[in-house]
XYZ file of C-alpha atoms in Angstrom:
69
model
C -5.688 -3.191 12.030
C -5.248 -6.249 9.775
C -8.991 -6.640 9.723
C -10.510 -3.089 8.963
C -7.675 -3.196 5.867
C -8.849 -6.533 4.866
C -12.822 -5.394 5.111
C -12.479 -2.426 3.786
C -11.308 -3.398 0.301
C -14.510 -4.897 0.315
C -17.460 -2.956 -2.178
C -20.596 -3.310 0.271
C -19.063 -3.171 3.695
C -20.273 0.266 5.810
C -18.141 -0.058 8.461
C -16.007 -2.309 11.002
C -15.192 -2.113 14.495
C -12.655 -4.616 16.223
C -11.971 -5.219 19.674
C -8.482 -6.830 20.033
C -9.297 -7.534 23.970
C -12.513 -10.280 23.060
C -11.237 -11.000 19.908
C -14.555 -9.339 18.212
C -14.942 -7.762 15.240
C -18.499 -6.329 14.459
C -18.942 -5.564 10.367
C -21.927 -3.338 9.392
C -22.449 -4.711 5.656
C -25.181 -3.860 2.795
C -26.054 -7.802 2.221
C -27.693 -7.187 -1.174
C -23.991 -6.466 -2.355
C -21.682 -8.771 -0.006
C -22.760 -11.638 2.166
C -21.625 -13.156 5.376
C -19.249 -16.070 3.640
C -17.118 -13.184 1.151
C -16.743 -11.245 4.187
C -15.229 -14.387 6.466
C -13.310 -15.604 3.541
C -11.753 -12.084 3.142
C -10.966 -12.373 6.271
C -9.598 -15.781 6.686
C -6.825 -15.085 3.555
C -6.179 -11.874 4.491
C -5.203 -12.191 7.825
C -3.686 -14.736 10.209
C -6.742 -15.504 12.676
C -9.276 -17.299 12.924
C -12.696 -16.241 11.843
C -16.154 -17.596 12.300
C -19.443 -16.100 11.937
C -21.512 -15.620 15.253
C -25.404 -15.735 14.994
C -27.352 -14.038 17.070
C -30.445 -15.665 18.737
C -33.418 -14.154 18.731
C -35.271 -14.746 22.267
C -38.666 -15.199 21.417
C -41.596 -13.440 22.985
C -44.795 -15.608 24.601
C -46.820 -15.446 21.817
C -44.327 -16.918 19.176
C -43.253 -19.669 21.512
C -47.307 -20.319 22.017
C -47.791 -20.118 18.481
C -44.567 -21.379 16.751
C -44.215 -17.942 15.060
């Protein structure tokens, strides 16, 4: 797919899985030698779709909401 090609010119990305149905693409990535923003602007000029970077949440546990950890 347009993606993997596009990614995998990239020095630092491990691997990249795309599913066309969600419109998901999920990019395993050594960030010591690419980051986040390469990878989406890659992305963005290499292909024709729109790209954005999803963060995950983190659900806390009771003891860092009770303690702000």
């Amino acid at each position: 797919s347009k993606v993997v090609n596009a990614v995998a010119s990239l020095d630092g990305v491990n691997s990249c899985d795309v599913n066309v149905e969600k419109g998901i693409a999920n990019i395993s990535f050594e960030d010591d030698i690419v980051t986040k923003e390469t990878i989406l602007k890659t992305l963005t000029d290499k292909t024709n779709f729109s790209c954005a970077i999803k963060e995950r949440k983190v659900k806390k546990g009771f003891f860092q909401r009770l303690f702000g950890w």
